[in-house]
Tab-separated table of C-alpha atoms and ligand atoms in Angstrom:
chain	number	residue	atom	x	y	z
A	106	MET	CA	0.000	0.000	0.000
A	107	LYS	CA	0.986	3.651	-0.450
A	108	ALA	CA	1.826	5.739	2.624
A	109	ALA	CA	3.519	9.044	3.524
A	110	VAL	CA	6.550	8.183	5.641
A	111	TYR	CA	8.717	10.456	7.809
A	112	TYR	CA	12.478	10.053	7.344
A	113	GLY	CA	13.679	13.257	9.004
A	114	PRO	CA	13.011	17.002	9.161
A	115	GLY	CA	11.646	18.032	5.775
A	116	ASP	CA	12.041	14.505	4.397
A	117	ILE	CA	8.645	12.877	3.878
A	118	ARG	CA	8.338	10.277	1.147
A	119	VAL	CA	5.291	8.681	-0.406
A	120	GLU	CA	6.274	5.057	-0.859
A	121	ASP	CA	5.092	1.473	-0.803
A	122	ARG	CA	4.745	-0.049	2.623
A	123	PRO	CA	3.564	-3.439	3.825
A	124	GLU	CA	-0.051	-3.457	4.933
A	125	PRO	CA	-0.525	-3.142	8.710
A	126	ASP	CA	-0.727	-6.398	10.691
A	127	ALA	CA	-4.220	-7.635	11.449
A	128	SER	CA	-4.034	-9.110	14.951
A	129	GLY	CA	-6.553	-10.478	17.415
A	130	ASP	CA	-6.325	-7.251	19.425
A	131	ASN	CA	-6.463	-4.494	16.843
A	132	LEU	CA	-8.568	-2.925	14.120
A	133	VAL	CA	-7.487	-2.265	10.571
A	134	VAL	CA	-9.144	0.680	8.902
A	135	GLN	CA	-9.311	1.728	5.281
A	136	VAL	CA	-8.619	5.455	5.355
A	137	HIS	CA	-11.127	7.618	3.447
A	138	CYS	CA	-9.321	10.893	4.058
A	139	CYS	CA	-6.956	12.512	6.535
A	140	ALA	CA	-6.469	16.243	7.073
A	141	ILE	CA	-3.032	17.857	7.248
A	142	CYS	CA	-2.302	19.160	10.767
A	143	GLY	CA	0.145	21.874	11.795
A	144	THR	CA	2.168	19.041	13.341
A	145	ASP	CA	2.467	17.387	9.916
A	146	VAL	CA	3.658	20.667	8.411
A	147	LYS	CA	6.274	20.808	11.187
A	148	LEU	CA	7.389	17.289	10.275
A	149	ALA	CA	7.612	18.382	6.646
A	150	THR	CA	9.831	21.328	7.608
A	151	ILE	CA	11.685	21.266	10.946
A	152	GLY	CA	10.789	17.763	12.165
A	153	HIS	CA	9.478	16.694	15.566
A	154	HIS	CA	11.355	15.203	18.509
A	155	ARG	CA	8.822	12.390	18.948
A	156	ALA	CA	8.816	11.171	15.329
A	157	LYS	CA	11.162	8.346	14.379
A	158	PRO	CA	12.380	7.713	10.838
A	159	GLY	CA	10.165	5.194	9.084
A	160	ARG	CA	6.945	6.365	10.744
A	161	VAL	CA	3.739	6.700	8.719
A	162	ILE	CA	2.372	10.119	9.682
A	163	GLY	CA	-1.132	11.669	9.708
A	164	HIS	CA	-3.786	11.558	12.422
A	165	GLU	CA	-6.857	13.673	11.484
A	166	MET	CA	-8.551	10.739	9.853
A	167	VAL	CA	-11.807	9.038	9.011
A	168	GLY	CA	-12.145	5.583	7.523
A	169	HIS	CA	-14.071	2.347	7.754
A	170	ILE	CA	-13.137	-0.813	9.595
A	171	VAL	CA	-11.963	-3.712	7.427
A	172	HIS	CA	-10.666	-5.995	10.201
A	173	VAL	CA	-11.857	-6.513	13.783
A	174	GLY	CA	-9.574	-8.604	15.991
A	175	ALA	CA	-11.194	-11.628	17.629
A	176	ASN	CA	-10.597	-10.074	21.066
A	177	VAL	CA	-11.993	-6.649	20.174
A	178	GLU	CA	-15.488	-5.856	21.403
A	179	GLY	CA	-17.919	-3.170	20.333
A	180	PHE	CA	-16.764	-2.655	16.751
A	181	ALA	CA	-17.883	-4.204	13.475
A	182	ALA	CA	-16.459	-4.297	9.971
A	183	GLY	CA	-17.823	-1.506	7.816
A	184	GLU	CA	-18.307	1.000	10.650
A	185	ARG	CA	-16.726	4.405	10.137
A	186	ILE	CA	-14.449	5.733	12.846
A	187	THR	CA	-12.232	8.671	13.717
A	188	LEU	CA	-9.538	8.935	16.380
A	189	ALA	CA	-8.546	10.902	19.428
A	190	THR	CA	-4.852	11.151	18.625
A	191	THR	CA	-3.218	11.069	22.031
A	192	VAL	CA	-3.465	7.649	23.630
A	193	ALA	CA	-2.985	8.225	27.363
A	194	CYS	CA	-1.454	5.627	29.711
A	195	GLY	CA	-4.436	5.603	32.057
A	196	ASP	CA	-2.308	5.164	35.193
A	197	CYS	CA	-0.253	8.302	35.805
A	198	PRO	CA	-1.384	11.144	38.122
A	199	TYR	CA	-2.591	13.229	35.149
A	200	CYS	CA	-4.627	10.356	33.759
A	201	VAL	CA	-6.086	9.722	37.230
A	202	MET	CA	-7.078	13.412	37.350
A	203	GLY	CA	-8.880	12.997	34.023
A	204	LEU	CA	-6.254	14.981	32.103
A	205	GLY	CA	-5.090	12.249	29.732
A	206	ASN	CA	-4.128	14.843	27.118
A	207	LEU	CA	-1.337	15.930	29.485
A	208	CYS	CA	-0.141	12.342	30.126
A	209	PRO	CA	3.668	12.210	29.982
A	210	ASN	CA	3.581	8.552	28.868
A	211	SER	CA	1.149	9.034	26.006
A	212	LEU	CA	1.326	7.364	22.618
A	213	PRO	CA	0.629	9.951	19.898
A	214	ILE	CA	-0.761	8.345	16.734
A	215	GLY	CA	1.113	9.536	13.649
A	216	LEU	CA	4.252	10.150	15.753
A	217	GLY	CA	4.696	7.254	18.194
A	218	ALA	CA	2.562	4.818	16.196
A	219	ASP	CA	1.873	4.606	12.459
A	220	GLY	CA	-0.756	7.048	11.246
A	221	ALA	CA	-3.299	7.623	8.528
A	222	PHE	CA	-1.618	9.131	5.478
A	223	ALA	CA	-1.934	5.617	4.098
A	224	GLU	CA	-4.459	3.399	2.380
A	225	LEU	CA	-4.776	1.215	5.478
A	226	MET	CA	-4.072	1.934	9.119
A	227	GLY	CA	-3.746	-0.403	12.079
A	228	VAL	CA	-5.451	0.955	15.194
A	229	PRO	CA	-3.286	-0.103	18.158
A	230	PRO	CA	-4.890	-2.007	21.072
A	231	GLU	CA	-3.893	0.863	23.407
A	232	ALA	CA	-6.135	3.216	21.416
A	233	LEU	CA	-9.057	0.807	21.791
A	234	ALA	CA	-8.419	0.438	25.530
A	235	GLY	CA	-8.176	4.217	25.931
A	236	GLY	CA	-11.515	4.930	24.254
A	237	ASN	CA	-9.696	6.784	21.480
A	238	VAL	CA	-11.658	5.152	18.663
A	239	VAL	CA	-14.855	7.124	18.062
A	240	LYS	CA	-17.645	5.988	15.746
A	241	VAL	CA	-18.932	8.416	13.124
A	242	PRO	CA	-22.683	8.385	12.387
A	243	ASP	CA	-23.840	8.137	8.758
A	244	ARG	CA	-25.065	11.730	8.664
A	245	VAL	CA	-21.535	13.092	9.172
A	246	PRO	CA	-19.765	13.150	5.782
A	247	ASP	CA	-16.119	12.071	5.508
A	248	GLU	CA	-14.881	15.587	4.880
A	249	ALA	CA	-16.535	16.766	8.083
A	250	ALA	CA	-15.379	13.790	10.143
A	251	ALA	CA	-11.753	14.466	9.196
A	252	LEU	CA	-12.070	17.706	11.195
A	253	CYS	CA	-12.976	16.006	14.481
A	254	GLU	CA	-9.445	15.943	15.892
A	255	PRO	CA	-8.580	19.620	15.296
A	256	MET	CA	-12.109	20.529	16.397
A	257	SER	CA	-11.549	18.540	19.586
A	258	CYS	CA	-8.492	20.673	20.392
A	259	ALA	CA	-10.550	23.843	19.912
A	260	ILE	CA	-13.327	22.424	22.105
A	261	ASN	CA	-10.816	21.596	24.857
A	262	ALA	CA	-9.395	25.137	24.702
A	263	GLN	CA	-12.827	26.789	24.748
A	264	GLN	CA	-13.909	24.678	27.709
A	265	ILE	CA	-10.743	25.548	29.656
A	266	VAL	CA	-11.010	29.276	28.944
A	267	GLY	CA	-14.689	29.177	29.871
A	268	VAL	CA	-16.483	30.128	26.665
A	269	ALA	CA	-20.186	30.321	27.512
A	270	GLU	CA	-23.504	30.922	25.765
A	271	GLY	CA	-24.091	34.598	25.102
A	272	ASP	CA	-20.388	35.494	25.223
A	273	SER	CA	-18.361	37.556	22.791
A	274	VAL	CA	-15.186	35.904	21.502
A	275	LEU	CA	-12.279	37.312	19.521
A	276	VAL	CA	-10.099	34.819	17.649
A	277	ILE	CA	-6.654	36.060	16.638
A	278	GLY	CA	-5.397	34.239	13.536
A	279	GLY	CA	-7.500	33.198	10.553
A	280	GLY	CA	-5.744	29.967	9.658
A	281	PRO	CA	-7.365	26.515	9.744
A	282	LEU	CA	-7.583	26.434	13.547
A	283	GLY	CA	-8.852	30.018	13.734
A	284	ALA	CA	-11.639	29.051	11.332
A	285	ILE	CA	-12.434	25.978	13.420
A	286	HIS	CA	-12.512	28.082	16.616
A	287	VAL	CA	-15.009	30.455	14.987
A	288	GLU	CA	-17.381	27.628	14.095
A	289	VAL	CA	-16.990	25.901	17.476
A	290	ALA	CA	-17.655	29.193	19.313
A	291	LYS	CA	-20.863	29.750	17.343
A	292	ALA	CA	-21.931	26.163	18.011
A	293	LEU	CA	-21.366	26.728	21.748
A	294	GLY	CA	-23.748	29.682	21.687
A	295	VAL	CA	-21.363	32.628	21.417
A	296	VAL	CA	-23.365	35.587	20.108
A	297	GLN	CA	-20.560	37.842	18.909
A	298	VAL	CA	-17.685	36.114	17.103
A	299	MET	CA	-14.851	38.241	15.774
A	300	ILE	CA	-11.661	37.157	14.052
A	301	VAL	CA	-8.468	39.011	13.097
A	302	GLU	CA	-6.277	37.976	10.187
A	303	LEU	CA	-3.461	39.848	8.485
A	304	THR	CA	-3.077	38.283	5.051
A	305	GLU	CA	-4.835	37.264	1.874
A	306	PRO	CA	-6.109	34.831	0.732
A	307	ARG	CA	-7.026	33.824	4.261
A	308	LEU	CA	-9.031	37.007	4.817
A	309	SER	CA	-11.193	36.200	1.786
A	310	MET	CA	-11.644	32.604	2.918
A	311	ILE	CA	-12.656	33.735	6.423
A	312	ARG	CA	-15.116	36.314	5.090
A	313	LYS	CA	-17.229	33.450	3.703
A	314	PHE	CA	-18.228	32.289	7.204
A	315	LYS	CA	-21.661	33.407	8.368
A	316	ASP	CA	-22.473	35.721	11.278
A	317	ILE	CA	-18.956	36.800	12.203
A	318	VAL	CA	-17.005	40.037	12.193
A	319	VAL	CA	-13.778	39.761	10.172
A	320	ILE	CA	-11.056	42.285	11.019
A	321	ASP	CA	-8.158	42.962	8.673
A	322	GLY	CA	-5.436	43.428	11.275
A	323	SER	CA	-3.067	44.913	8.696
A	324	GLN	CA	-5.415	47.829	7.975
A	325	GLU	CA	-7.957	48.176	10.737
A	326	ASP	CA	-7.863	49.216	14.395
A	327	VAL	CA	-8.527	45.894	16.130
A	328	ALA	CA	-9.153	47.313	19.608
A	329	ALA	CA	-11.615	49.903	18.304
A	330	ILE	CA	-13.601	47.361	16.285
A	331	VAL	CA	-13.732	44.910	19.180
A	332	LYS	CA	-15.003	47.666	21.486
A	333	GLN	CA	-17.572	48.746	18.942
A	334	HIS	CA	-19.047	45.211	18.926
A	335	THR	CA	-18.896	44.683	22.696
A	336	ALA	CA	-20.505	47.819	24.146
A	337	GLU	CA	-17.016	49.313	24.645
A	338	LEU	CA	-16.045	46.522	27.085
A	339	GLY	CA	-13.881	44.150	25.050
A	340	ALA	CA	-14.494	40.458	24.414
A	341	HIS	CA	-15.369	37.980	27.137
A	342	VAL	CA	-12.735	35.653	25.696
A	343	VAL	CA	-9.769	36.107	23.346
A	344	ILE	CA	-8.310	33.007	21.690
A	345	VAL	CA	-4.851	33.338	20.167
A	346	ALA	CA	-4.767	30.810	17.326
A	347	ALA	CA	-1.602	32.206	15.762
A	348	PRO	CA	1.968	31.149	16.539
A	349	ALA	CA	2.975	34.779	17.064
A	350	ALA	CA	4.439	36.367	20.211
A	351	ARG	CA	3.002	39.786	19.382
A	352	ALA	CA	-0.492	38.394	18.968
A	353	MET	CA	-0.209	36.800	22.407
A	354	GLU	CA	1.125	39.993	23.991
A	355	GLU	CA	-1.612	42.138	22.463
A	356	SER	CA	-4.401	39.691	23.346
A	357	ILE	CA	-4.934	41.190	26.809
A	358	ASN	CA	-5.798	44.538	25.236
A	359	TYR	CA	-8.920	43.110	23.594
A	360	VAL	CA	-10.472	41.305	26.555
A	361	ARG	CA	-12.882	42.844	29.066
A	362	LYS	CA	-12.269	42.926	32.821
A	363	GLY	CA	-13.021	39.556	34.352
A	364	GLY	CA	-12.451	37.909	30.985
A	365	ALA	CA	-9.984	35.313	29.818
A	366	VAL	CA	-7.352	34.664	27.185
A	367	SER	CA	-6.467	31.278	25.663
A	368	LEU	CA	-2.922	30.879	24.368
A	369	PHE	CA	-3.963	28.200	21.886
A	370	GLY	CA	-1.147	28.479	19.356
A	371	SER	CA	2.352	27.549	20.485
A	372	LEU	CA	5.574	29.480	19.973
A	373	PRO	CA	8.798	27.887	18.735
A	374	SER	CA	10.915	26.267	21.465
A	375	ASP	CA	13.852	28.571	20.719
A	376	ALA	CA	11.735	31.722	21.151
A	377	PRO	CA	9.001	30.946	23.681
A	378	ASP	CA	9.067	34.141	25.781
A	379	ILE	CA	6.465	36.884	25.747
A	380	THR	CA	5.893	40.007	27.859
A	381	PHE	CA	2.560	40.868	29.479
A	382	ASN	CA	1.536	44.085	31.172
A	383	SER	CA	0.867	42.590	34.598
A	384	ARG	CA	-1.272	45.543	35.648
A	385	VAL	CA	-3.800	44.807	32.913
A	386	ILE	CA	-4.064	41.234	34.178
A	387	HIS	CA	-4.009	42.168	37.879
A	388	TYR	CA	-6.502	45.036	37.867
A	389	GLY	CA	-8.651	43.449	35.189
A	390	GLU	CA	-8.841	40.107	37.018
A	391	LEU	CA	-7.979	38.373	33.758
A	392	ARG	CA	-7.287	34.683	33.389
A	393	VAL	CA	-4.617	33.578	30.922
A	394	CYS	CA	-5.012	29.890	30.011
A	395	GLY	CA	-3.086	27.303	28.073
A	396	ALA	CA	-4.551	24.480	26.017
A	397	SER	CA	-2.845	21.460	24.595
A	398	ASP	CA	-4.262	18.626	22.554
A	399	SER	CA	-7.554	16.969	23.513
A	400	ARG	CA	-9.173	13.879	24.993
A	401	PRO	CA	-11.637	11.349	23.544
A	402	GLU	CA	-14.563	13.193	25.201
A	403	HIS	CA	-13.702	16.270	23.097
A	404	VAL	CA	-13.646	14.192	19.908
A	405	ARG	CA	-17.067	12.777	20.812
A	406	LYS	CA	-18.325	16.341	21.322
A	407	ALA	CA	-16.917	17.296	17.898
A	408	VAL	CA	-18.729	14.361	16.277
A	409	LYS	CA	-21.944	15.492	17.959
A	410	LEU	CA	-21.610	19.114	16.795
A	411	LEU	CA	-21.015	17.885	13.234
A	412	ALA	CA	-23.903	15.423	13.428
A	413	ASP	CA	-26.179	18.240	14.629
A	414	GLY	CA	-25.175	20.323	11.614
A	415	GLU	CA	-23.658	23.036	13.810
A	416	ILE	CA	-20.369	23.354	11.923
A	417	ASP	CA	-19.942	24.846	8.436
A	418	TYR	CA	-17.257	22.287	7.552
A	419	GLU	CA	-17.495	22.941	3.818
A	420	LYS	CA	-15.918	26.376	4.306
A	421	ILE	CA	-13.181	24.979	6.566
A	422	VAL	CA	-12.021	22.442	3.973
A	423	THR	CA	-10.561	24.529	1.157
A	424	HIS	CA	-8.279	22.054	-0.650
A	425	ARG	CA	-8.038	18.350	-1.468
A	426	VAL	CA	-5.001	16.425	-2.683
A	427	SER	CA	-4.238	12.803	-3.439
A	428	LEU	CA	-1.692	11.014	-1.241
A	429	GLU	CA	0.824	11.109	-4.116
A	430	ASN	CA	0.542	14.906	-4.098
A	431	ILE	CA	0.719	15.372	-0.328
A	432	HIS	CA	3.644	17.775	-0.708
A	433	GLU	CA	1.360	20.164	-2.589
A	434	GLY	CA	-0.812	20.127	0.514
A	435	PHE	CA	2.133	20.876	2.816
A	436	GLU	CA	3.108	23.778	0.533
A	437	LEU	CA	-0.428	25.241	0.577
A	438	MET	CA	-0.381	25.196	4.381
A	439	LYS	CA	3.169	26.575	4.660
A	440	GLN	CA	2.398	29.426	2.265
A	441	LYS	CA	-0.869	30.178	4.133
A	442	GLN	CA	-2.866	29.657	0.943
A	443	SER	CA	-5.456	27.332	2.483
A	444	LEU	CA	-7.539	26.549	5.498
A	445	LYS	CA	-7.801	22.762	5.971
A	446	VAL	CA	-6.273	20.503	3.315
A	447	LEU	CA	-7.561	16.920	3.022
A	448	VAL	CA	-5.424	14.064	1.759
A	449	PHE	CA	-7.122	11.154	-0.048
A	450	PRO	CA	-5.076	7.943	-0.035
A	451	SER	CA	-7.312	6.185	-2.542
A	452	VAL	CA	-7.960	7.543	-6.008
A	453	GLU	CA	-11.544	6.314	-5.800
A	454	GLU	CA	-12.303	8.378	-2.664
A	455	TYR	CA	-10.552	11.412	-4.150
A	456	CYS	CA	-12.807	11.346	-7.219
A	457	THR	CA	-16.046	10.987	-5.244
A	458	PRO	CA	-15.787	13.344	-2.285
B	287	ZN	ZN1	-3.900	17.515	14.470
B	288	ZN	ZN1	-0.958	8.901	31.867
């Protein structure tokens, strides 16, 4: 079978690989499509410390089961599934606290185990034991289901930062995750969703989403526009979905007193520092939150939002490539020419989206 394999930073090859083993304890899935994640773009450029040469990458997948191990319960051939990517150990203090996404012993699919930029994928027994395999109902199309994992990360972040019905939310960064945050916020009942982006064509892609305020941060006064839409108070919540120090530093200027900021995007490890005006945080009683990854419960929530028709997934998916052309997809993401890019391992799926 064909698969995209990591050999080192910037060295990803589409090549023939043996089909995954079908054991008594695993599932084998035929992959319908798999979205390109920021992590995959990192692998295709600077690499990742947890990826070993020879690893099949890709984790934002949907596919149907073609093999069910004799010892596996609750799954049947033909069922469609998606995955929560981080398989937690279940035993460590973080797992015991219910924070499996922060588990230091986790197995990340597509980094520590073979992933889904492939025609077939073996689902490891650990993922089954951890509840990481989530069924997708018929009414959720493949192209929507491939968004469950990135959506789950946005859901985790919005839960942590305390997004609530009736809130106003400003998202900084109009890339794929910014677009997903916008749709998740609306689905969670946010009444005023605003988003800042600096560049085309992302601005044009973001302007297609319904019921949001799009701010061109290169031309417009962000603080003034946010105030104008929030009775001069600022947003209840600001989500920084851009890997930019300045965006993080400026985020506290757009939030109202008593509000909260989510540092959703991460900065490079060689330049992680930012400066905050502590008085704005202190006197404004602001909360500044992190967010990392997600848990199976967030993936199940994502599936539900998609099944309920709450997410305009067709505007989030802007490009499709075949597995052979996966590098075109990486380039689109690197050059900020796309929102989500889907990879289709099988020519048949690619022709009938
Ligand atoms: Zn991802
Ligand atoms: Zn653990």
